[in-house]
Amino acid sequence: MTEGEQVAHPTDEEQVRRLYEELVEGWNARDASRMALLFADDGSVVGFDGSQMDGPSQIEKVLGGIFVDHQTAPYTSIVRDVRVPDADVAVLRAVVGMVPPGQDDIDPSVNAVQTLVAVRREGRWRVELFQTTPAAFHGRPEESARLTQELRRALRAYRSSSSSESSASNSSE
């Protein structure tokens, strides 16, 4: 590095977004250990069905059991916003859809809203709370349809970028 050159450091918002992406990637890889490592020692999960898990070891054990016993669907996610109301606390809100195994489209019945509360401890962002709530939109089918369409667009964009990356890496071999 030359004199006067500055190193780019990710902002808190970017770091919290990356933490969430790592959590989603862990879910999509069906890797409970990878997910549990992202949590603070006293971190908690509130699952889609209201199940509660506290601490990385319980999170790893319960999610590991889910991954063994169920063919979970991967998330397609859209981050709505990240707020950093305090130097060491951040809140991320996102929406997710899932494509069930063996299918190729979002299943609207499992669309959800996710909230991640992150805390900075010893210079690293960790998940303090991760909650997934069904996006039921009771009495508002147009909201459900709107969210499903938005998630389908995100899924198409992801698939398009994945196939472009795959094509680019294959053509460079």
Tab-separated table of C-alpha atoms in Angstrom:
chain	number	residue	atom	x	y	z
A	1	MET	CA	0.000	0.000	0.000
A	2	THR	CA	1.331	3.436	-0.884
A	3	GLU	CA	1.428	6.368	1.471
A	4	GLY	CA	-1.926	8.111	1.752
A	5	GLU	CA	-3.815	5.149	0.289
A	6	GLN	CA	-6.798	4.198	2.399
A	7	VAL	CA	-8.064	0.720	3.090
A	8	ALA	CA	-11.773	0.319	2.419
A	9	HIS	CA	-13.568	-1.051	5.461
A	10	PRO	CA	-17.068	-2.424	5.201
A	11	THR	CA	-19.641	-0.301	6.958
A	12	ASP	CA	-21.592	-1.682	9.882
A	13	GLU	CA	-24.594	-2.044	7.587
A	14	GLU	CA	-22.545	-4.064	5.082
A	15	GLN	CA	-21.144	-6.265	7.852
A	16	VAL	CA	-24.622	-6.989	9.245
A	17	ARG	CA	-25.932	-7.752	5.740
A	18	ARG	CA	-23.035	-10.183	5.297
A	19	LEU	CA	-23.814	-11.798	8.668
A	20	TYR	CA	-27.391	-12.376	7.497
A	21	GLU	CA	-26.178	-13.708	4.126
A	22	GLU	CA	-23.921	-16.162	5.957
A	23	LEU	CA	-26.877	-17.300	8.068
A	24	VAL	CA	-29.013	-17.860	4.950
A	25	GLU	CA	-26.119	-19.638	3.226
A	26	GLY	CA	-25.787	-21.917	6.274
A	27	TRP	CA	-29.503	-22.737	6.093
A	28	ASN	CA	-29.341	-23.355	2.354
A	29	ALA	CA	-26.311	-25.632	2.862
A	30	ARG	CA	-28.210	-27.424	5.671
A	31	ASP	CA	-25.230	-26.764	7.961
A	32	ALA	CA	-26.335	-26.288	11.574
A	33	SER	CA	-22.749	-25.887	12.848
A	34	ARG	CA	-22.042	-23.115	10.381
A	35	MET	CA	-25.209	-21.318	11.435
A	36	ALA	CA	-24.610	-21.726	15.178
A	37	LEU	CA	-21.145	-20.171	14.904
A	38	LEU	CA	-22.758	-16.882	13.863
A	39	PHE	CA	-24.657	-16.465	17.149
A	40	ALA	CA	-23.658	-14.637	20.297
A	41	ASP	CA	-23.229	-16.854	23.361
A	42	ASP	CA	-26.710	-15.852	24.513
A	43	GLY	CA	-28.180	-15.660	20.994
A	44	SER	CA	-31.668	-16.997	20.270
A	45	VAL	CA	-33.788	-18.228	17.378
A	46	VAL	CA	-37.569	-18.100	17.070
A	47	GLY	CA	-38.489	-20.441	14.244
A	48	PHE	CA	-41.284	-20.318	11.687
A	49	ASP	CA	-43.495	-22.466	13.923
A	50	GLY	CA	-42.689	-20.550	17.118
A	51	SER	CA	-39.992	-22.954	18.315
A	52	GLN	CA	-37.366	-21.273	20.446
A	53	MET	CA	-33.676	-22.109	20.656
A	54	ASP	CA	-31.215	-20.439	23.003
A	55	GLY	CA	-27.435	-20.447	22.710
A	56	PRO	CA	-25.257	-21.775	19.909
A	57	SER	CA	-25.147	-25.364	21.210
A	58	GLN	CA	-28.939	-25.688	21.374
A	59	ILE	CA	-29.317	-23.907	18.026
A	60	GLU	CA	-26.861	-26.344	16.441
A	61	LYS	CA	-28.531	-29.380	18.027
A	62	VAL	CA	-32.111	-28.422	17.086
A	63	LEU	CA	-31.276	-27.239	13.562
A	64	GLY	CA	-29.088	-30.308	13.042
A	65	GLY	CA	-32.080	-32.488	13.939
A	66	ILE	CA	-34.296	-30.550	11.546
A	67	PHE	CA	-31.791	-30.993	8.717
A	68	VAL	CA	-31.501	-34.741	9.401
A	69	ASP	CA	-35.259	-35.337	9.728
A	70	HIS	CA	-36.617	-32.968	7.061
A	71	GLN	CA	-35.800	-32.100	3.479
A	72	THR	CA	-35.660	-28.330	4.058
A	73	ALA	CA	-36.097	-25.892	1.198
A	74	PRO	CA	-33.514	-23.189	0.518
A	75	TYR	CA	-34.321	-19.552	1.135
A	76	THR	CA	-34.622	-16.865	-1.497
A	77	SER	CA	-34.182	-13.654	0.484
A	78	ILE	CA	-34.599	-9.923	0.047
A	79	VAL	CA	-33.158	-7.590	2.679
A	80	ARG	CA	-35.616	-4.757	3.310
A	81	ASP	CA	-33.438	-2.612	5.542
A	82	VAL	CA	-30.643	-2.494	8.083
A	83	ARG	CA	-30.738	-0.060	10.975
A	84	VAL	CA	-27.878	0.649	13.340
A	85	PRO	CA	-29.502	2.539	16.232
A	86	ASP	CA	-26.452	2.119	18.452
A	87	ALA	CA	-22.745	1.598	17.740
A	88	ASP	CA	-22.975	-2.045	18.829
A	89	VAL	CA	-26.574	-2.995	17.901
A	90	ALA	CA	-28.182	-3.453	14.492
A	91	VAL	CA	-31.556	-4.652	13.235
A	92	LEU	CA	-32.019	-6.233	9.812
A	93	ARG	CA	-35.431	-6.936	8.281
A	94	ALA	CA	-35.863	-9.283	5.331
A	95	VAL	CA	-38.440	-11.363	3.520
A	96	VAL	CA	-37.911	-14.912	2.312
A	97	GLY	CA	-39.547	-17.458	0.099
A	98	MET	CA	-38.748	-21.117	-0.369
A	99	VAL	CA	-38.716	-23.472	-3.326
A	100	PRO	CA	-39.643	-26.940	-2.016
A	101	PRO	CA	-37.330	-29.817	-2.952
A	102	GLY	CA	-38.216	-31.221	-6.361
A	103	GLN	CA	-40.069	-28.067	-7.400
A	104	ASP	CA	-38.947	-24.962	-9.256
A	105	ASP	CA	-41.181	-22.193	-7.911
A	106	ILE	CA	-41.684	-20.282	-4.683
A	107	ASP	CA	-44.306	-21.826	-2.391
A	108	PRO	CA	-46.360	-18.808	-1.191
A	109	SER	CA	-47.634	-20.714	1.859
A	110	VAL	CA	-44.173	-20.540	3.465
A	111	ASN	CA	-43.223	-16.961	2.639
A	112	ALA	CA	-41.933	-15.285	5.765
A	113	VAL	CA	-40.609	-12.109	7.313
A	114	GLN	CA	-37.276	-12.393	9.099
A	115	THR	CA	-35.760	-10.144	11.726
A	116	LEU	CA	-32.142	-10.346	12.798
A	117	VAL	CA	-30.837	-8.402	15.779
A	118	ALA	CA	-27.055	-8.246	15.749
A	119	VAL	CA	-24.657	-7.154	18.471
A	120	ARG	CA	-21.014	-6.231	18.156
A	121	ARG	CA	-18.917	-8.095	20.697
A	122	GLU	CA	-15.138	-7.889	20.757
A	123	GLY	CA	-15.214	-6.162	17.373
A	124	ARG	CA	-17.333	-8.801	15.589
A	125	TRP	CA	-20.998	-8.743	14.700
A	126	ARG	CA	-22.939	-11.725	16.068
A	127	VAL	CA	-26.597	-12.742	15.880
A	128	GLU	CA	-28.402	-11.987	19.127
A	129	LEU	CA	-31.900	-12.835	17.853
A	130	PHE	CA	-33.126	-14.352	14.613
A	131	GLN	CA	-36.875	-14.633	14.145
A	132	THR	CA	-38.867	-15.986	11.226
A	133	THR	CA	-42.578	-15.129	11.092
A	134	PRO	CA	-45.036	-16.471	8.497
A	135	ALA	CA	-46.065	-13.786	6.000
A	136	ALA	CA	-49.725	-14.780	6.244
A	137	PHE	CA	-51.243	-11.379	5.439
A	138	HIS	CA	-54.629	-12.512	6.765
A	139	GLY	CA	-57.428	-10.980	4.720
A	140	ARG	CA	-54.969	-9.350	2.305
A	141	PRO	CA	-54.342	-11.829	-0.529
A	142	GLU	CA	-53.020	-9.045	-2.750
A	143	GLU	CA	-50.143	-8.478	-0.289
A	144	SER	CA	-49.307	-12.178	-0.345
A	145	ALA	CA	-49.387	-12.214	-4.158
A	146	ARG	CA	-47.218	-9.066	-4.323
A	147	LEU	CA	-44.590	-10.590	-2.023
A	148	THR	CA	-44.593	-13.878	-3.948
A	149	GLN	CA	-44.027	-12.026	-7.241
A	150	GLU	CA	-41.183	-10.020	-5.728
A	151	LEU	CA	-39.556	-13.206	-4.399
A	152	ARG	CA	-39.979	-14.894	-7.791
A	153	ARG	CA	-38.131	-11.976	-9.422
A	154	ALA	CA	-35.336	-12.330	-6.858
A	155	LEU	CA	-35.170	-16.072	-7.501
A	156	ARG	CA	-34.964	-15.527	-11.277
A	157	ALA	CA	-32.221	-12.925	-10.808
A	158	TYR	CA	-30.274	-15.294	-8.554
A	159	ARG	CA	-30.625	-18.175	-11.012
A	160	SER	CA	-29.614	-15.929	-13.893
A	161	SER	CA	-26.508	-14.654	-12.082
A	162	SER	CA	-25.607	-18.190	-10.957
A	163	SER	CA	-25.835	-19.548	-14.488
A	164	SER	CA	-23.821	-16.581	-15.814
A	165	GLU	CA	-21.106	-17.199	-13.208
A	166	SER	CA	-21.128	-20.900	-14.006
A	167	SER	CA	-20.871	-20.209	-17.729
A	168	ALA	CA	-18.043	-17.718	-17.176
A	169	SER	CA	-16.047	-20.143	-15.012
A	170	ASN	CA	-16.641	-22.980	-17.483
A	171	SER	CA	-15.525	-20.887	-20.460
A	172	SER	CA	-12.315	-19.843	-18.697
A	173	GLU	CA	-11.232	-23.442	-18.067
